[in-house]
Short mmCIF file of C-alpha atoms in Angstrom, two decimals:
data_model
loop_
_atom_site.label_atom_id
_atom_site.label_comp_id
_atom_site.label_asym_id
_atom_site.label_seq_id
_atom_site.Cartn_x
_atom_site.Cartn_y
_atom_site.Cartn_z
CA GLU A 637 0.13 0.07 -0.06
CA ALA A 638 1.15 3.13 -0.59
CA GLN A 639 1.67 4.92 2.19
CA VAL A 640 3.56 8.11 4.39
CA THR A 641 4.23 7.01 7.89
CA GLN A 642 5.15 8.97 10.44
CA ASN A 643 6.45 8.05 13.99
CA PRO A 644 5.69 8.86 16.88
CA ARG A 645 1.91 9.64 16.53
CA TYR A 646 1.95 11.13 19.61
CA LEU A 647 4.65 13.44 22.36
CA ILE A 648 4.58 14.92 24.95
CA THR A 649 7.86 16.05 26.04
CA VAL A 650 10.17 18.37 27.72
CA THR A 651 11.37 21.79 26.64
CA GLY A 652 14.79 21.39 25.58
CA LYS A 653 15.25 17.37 25.10
CA LYS A 654 16.21 16.97 21.73
CA LEU A 655 13.73 14.99 19.61
CA THR A 656 12.94 13.59 16.18
CA VAL A 657 9.99 12.57 14.31
CA THR A 658 10.35 10.31 11.25
CA CYS A 659 8.82 10.13 7.81
CA SER A 660 9.27 7.74 5.37
CA GLN A 661 7.59 6.81 2.27
CA ASN A 662 6.83 3.99 -0.04
CA MET A 663 6.27 5.48 -3.73
CA ASN A 664 9.54 6.81 -4.89
CA HIS A 665 8.76 10.06 -4.76
CA GLU A 666 11.15 12.91 -5.31
CA TYR A 667 9.35 15.51 -2.83
CA MET A 668 9.15 15.81 0.55
CA SER A 669 7.58 18.03 2.71
CA TRP A 670 6.93 18.83 6.81
CA TYR A 671 3.83 20.97 7.44
CA ARG A 672 2.72 22.18 10.97
CA GLN A 673 -1.21 22.80 11.58
CA ASP A 674 -2.39 25.53 13.91
CA PRO A 675 -5.83 26.35 14.51
CA GLY A 676 -6.93 29.06 12.44
CA LEU A 677 -3.50 29.01 10.94
CA GLY A 678 -3.63 26.45 8.22
CA LEU A 679 -0.94 24.43 7.07
CA ARG A 680 2.51 26.07 7.06
CA GLN A 681 5.59 24.52 5.22
CA ILE A 682 8.58 24.03 7.50
CA TYR A 683 11.23 22.36 4.96
CA TYR A 684 11.06 20.65 1.67
CA SER A 685 13.42 18.48 0.11
CA MET A 686 13.48 18.23 -3.84
CA ASN A 687 15.68 15.24 -3.99
CA VAL A 688 18.07 13.52 -2.10
CA GLU A 689 20.25 15.89 -0.39
CA VAL A 690 18.79 18.85 -1.54
CA THR A 691 17.05 20.85 1.33
CA ASP A 692 15.55 24.21 1.85
CA LYS A 693 13.09 26.56 4.14
CA GLY A 694 9.41 26.80 3.51
CA ASP A 695 7.84 29.39 5.51
CA VAL A 696 8.74 28.60 9.40
CA PRO A 697 12.17 27.05 9.33
CA GLU A 698 13.36 28.53 12.78
CA GLY A 699 13.97 25.75 15.68
CA TYR A 700 14.09 22.69 13.06
CA LYS A 701 16.43 20.76 11.24
CA VAL A 702 15.70 17.92 8.70
CA SER A 703 17.84 16.08 6.43
CA ARG A 704 17.39 13.88 3.45
CA LYS A 705 19.90 11.55 3.19
CA GLU A 706 17.75 8.46 1.62
CA LYS A 707 15.22 9.24 -0.86
CA ARG A 708 12.45 7.33 1.04
CA ASN A 709 13.38 9.58 4.32
CA PHE A 710 13.10 12.87 5.51
CA PRO A 711 13.60 13.17 9.35
CA LEU A 712 12.19 16.06 11.25
CA ILE A 713 14.79 17.29 14.30
CA LEU A 714 13.43 19.58 16.66
CA GLU A 715 17.15 20.19 18.69
CA SER A 716 16.37 22.25 21.58
CA PRO A 717 12.08 22.20 20.96
CA SER A 718 10.72 24.82 23.04
CA PRO A 719 6.33 25.52 24.14
CA ASN A 720 5.82 27.12 20.59
CA GLN A 721 6.63 24.46 18.64
CA THR A 722 3.41 22.16 20.32
CA SER A 723 1.84 21.68 17.27
CA LEU A 724 0.24 18.83 14.66
CA TYR A 725 3.20 18.06 12.52
CA PHE A 726 2.50 16.16 8.55
CA CYS A 727 4.88 14.97 6.35
CA ALA A 728 4.08 14.50 2.58
CA SER A 729 5.86 13.35 -0.78
CA SER A 730 5.19 13.82 -4.12
CA PRO A 731 6.52 13.92 -7.38
CA VAL A 732 8.35 15.96 -9.04
CA GLY A 733 6.23 17.49 -11.83
CA LEU A 734 3.53 20.02 -12.77
CA ASN A 735 0.46 19.49 -10.29
CA GLN A 736 1.66 16.10 -9.12
CA PRO A 737 -0.96 15.95 -5.06
CA GLN A 738 0.96 15.46 -1.97
CA HIS A 739 -0.11 12.36 -0.03
CA PHE A 740 0.05 13.21 3.37
CA GLY A 741 1.23 11.32 6.61
CA ASP A 742 -1.42 10.85 9.84
CA GLY A 743 0.30 13.38 11.40
CA THR A 744 2.43 13.78 14.65
CA ARG A 745 0.29 15.52 17.57
CA LEU A 746 3.65 17.19 19.65
CA SER A 747 3.60 18.63 23.23
CA ILE A 748 6.42 20.27 24.35
CA LEU A 749 5.96 21.20 27.84
CA GLN B 903 1.51 37.13 5.61
CA GLN B 904 -1.06 34.76 4.32
CA GLN B 905 -1.17 34.44 0.97
CA VAL B 906 -4.55 32.23 0.61
CA LYS B 907 -6.99 33.81 2.33
CA GLN B 908 -9.79 31.30 3.25
CA SER B 909 -13.36 31.38 4.34
CA PRO B 910 -15.77 30.51 6.62
CA GLN B 911 -13.39 29.30 9.49
CA SER B 912 -16.22 26.99 10.11
CA LEU B 913 -19.39 25.94 8.37
CA ILE B 914 -22.55 24.24 9.24
CA VAL B 915 -24.63 22.75 6.90
CA GLN B 916 -28.29 20.61 6.86
CA LYS B 917 -28.14 17.36 5.30
CA GLY B 918 -28.86 17.56 1.22
CA GLY B 919 -27.78 21.02 1.11
CA ILE B 920 -25.07 23.26 -0.82
CA SER B 921 -21.78 23.47 1.36
CA ILE B 922 -19.72 26.68 0.05
CA ILE B 923 -16.12 27.38 0.93
CA ASN B 924 -14.23 30.11 -0.43
CA CYS B 925 -10.46 31.28 -1.13
CA ALA B 926 -8.83 34.73 -2.45
CA TYR B 927 -5.56 35.26 -3.34
CA GLU B 928 -3.35 38.36 -4.53
CA ASN B 929 -0.11 36.68 -6.06
CA THR B 930 -1.19 36.12 -9.85
CA ALA B 931 1.85 34.19 -10.48
CA PHE B 932 -0.40 31.39 -8.59
CA ASP B 933 -1.08 28.79 -11.27
CA TYR B 934 -2.31 25.77 -9.16
CA PHE B 935 -5.51 25.72 -7.25
CA PRO B 936 -6.07 22.00 -5.45
CA TRP B 937 -8.97 21.54 -2.31
CA TYR B 938 -7.91 19.20 0.11
CA GLN B 939 -9.86 17.54 2.64
CA GLN B 940 -9.40 16.40 6.26
CA PHE B 941 -10.67 13.89 8.42
CA PRO B 942 -10.09 13.59 11.85
CA GLY B 943 -7.05 11.84 12.95
CA LYS B 944 -5.88 11.99 8.82
CA GLY B 945 -3.41 13.54 6.87
CA PRO B 946 -4.96 16.05 4.41
CA ALA B 947 -5.60 14.12 0.93
CA LEU B 948 -6.25 15.87 -2.57
CA LEU B 949 -10.37 16.18 -3.20
CA ILE B 950 -10.42 18.52 -6.72
CA ALA B 951 -8.37 20.75 -8.25
CA ILE B 952 -8.40 23.30 -10.57
CA ARG B 953 -5.89 25.02 -13.06
CA PRO B 954 -6.52 29.24 -13.87
CA ASP B 955 -7.39 29.00 -17.71
CA VAL B 956 -10.55 27.20 -16.83
CA SER B 957 -13.56 28.96 -15.02
CA GLU B 958 -15.51 25.47 -13.34
CA LYS B 959 -14.42 21.94 -12.76
CA LYS B 960 -16.94 19.02 -11.24
CA GLU B 961 -16.32 15.53 -9.86
CA GLY B 962 -19.31 14.09 -8.51
CA ARG B 963 -20.67 16.19 -6.09
CA PHE B 964 -18.08 18.51 -5.69
CA THR B 965 -17.16 21.51 -8.35
CA ILE B 966 -14.43 24.18 -8.26
CA SER B 967 -15.74 27.59 -9.14
CA PHE B 968 -12.77 30.03 -10.65
CA ASN B 969 -12.99 33.83 -10.60
CA LYS B 970 -9.42 34.80 -12.60
CA SER B 971 -9.75 38.66 -12.84
CA ALA B 972 -11.58 38.75 -8.62
CA LYS B 973 -8.94 36.13 -7.90
CA GLN B 974 -10.83 33.96 -5.90
CA PHE B 975 -11.82 30.55 -5.85
CA SER B 976 -14.37 28.44 -4.01
CA LEU B 977 -15.60 24.44 -3.88
CA HIS B 978 -19.12 24.08 -3.32
CA ILE B 979 -20.45 20.78 -2.62
CA MET B 980 -23.61 19.54 -3.71
CA ASP B 981 -25.84 17.44 -1.78
CA SER B 982 -23.90 17.96 1.29
CA GLN B 983 -24.01 14.92 3.48
CA PRO B 984 -23.08 13.37 7.44
CA GLY B 985 -19.90 12.13 5.50
CA ASP B 986 -18.49 15.34 3.90
CA SER B 987 -17.92 16.89 7.81
CA ALA B 988 -14.13 17.06 7.66
CA THR B 989 -12.10 20.06 7.40
CA TYR B 990 -11.22 21.69 3.68
CA PHE B 991 -8.56 23.24 2.76
CA CYS B 992 -7.99 25.05 -0.45
CA ALA B 993 -4.27 25.73 -1.25
CA ALA B 994 -2.33 27.89 -4.35
CA ARG B 995 1.04 27.02 -5.90
CA LEU B 996 3.17 29.37 -7.25
CA ALA B 997 4.24 28.67 -10.99
CA GLY B 998 7.46 27.41 -11.11
CA SER B 999 8.51 27.11 -7.45
CA ALA B 1000 9.84 24.32 -6.25
CA ARG B 1001 8.14 24.68 -2.76
CA GLN B 1002 4.79 23.71 -3.90
CA LEU B 1003 2.08 24.60 -2.22
CA THR B 1004 0.25 27.70 0.24
CA PHE B 1005 -2.58 26.71 2.15
CA GLY B 1006 -4.93 28.72 3.01
CA SER B 1007 -6.37 28.70 6.92
CA GLY B 1008 -9.03 25.64 6.91
CA THR B 1009 -12.92 24.81 7.09
CA GLN B 1010 -14.22 22.56 9.72
CA LEU B 1011 -17.72 21.50 7.24
CA THR B 1012 -20.39 20.07 10.05
CA VAL B 1013 -23.21 18.09 7.88
CA LEU B 1014 -26.12 17.50 10.07
CA PRO B 1015 -27.90 14.67 9.65
#
């Protein structure tokens, strides 16, 4: 089954404790992206990647890191999480090309205390 | 700065009624306008999309109307059903941009039985 898998689905942690949210896709997509979803703000892009070793900032990259060492994986790293990063996070992937639909994971709800 | 403005924030419709969600944009360089549907606990999924050279696109009970001169587009759900209850996001893609989509703030639709 074609899917984007995020782990963990839920995480409660404390300020300053480094964490990683993993994202893996099995569709051989070149493009991958991370979004955060907050009430009234919709989905805002954090980082995206056009292919292996190619990453770039989205609209709200501060406090986040990403890496793309393999085509299928695109982890999101919070080196020193803060309460304002409490949010619902989505990973998405798509082929590179005109108007290709993005496939989203089911989300990771992070609470930073 | 929100480049795609979506309204209303929430919408309650009786079963069988018409649901209408509106979006407006400023940047005339957007060249692709999809709508995504999101159920609780799931990631968004592409519902229907339109390009600016077309004024209307219909897929089953779902129709996008596009007004290029007004820089507005809307989603119409005919004969709304309780199963349509979800959050709907409009989005827009900047022509030639590798960053893919800019999302609206979302509309929570509730269809009463």
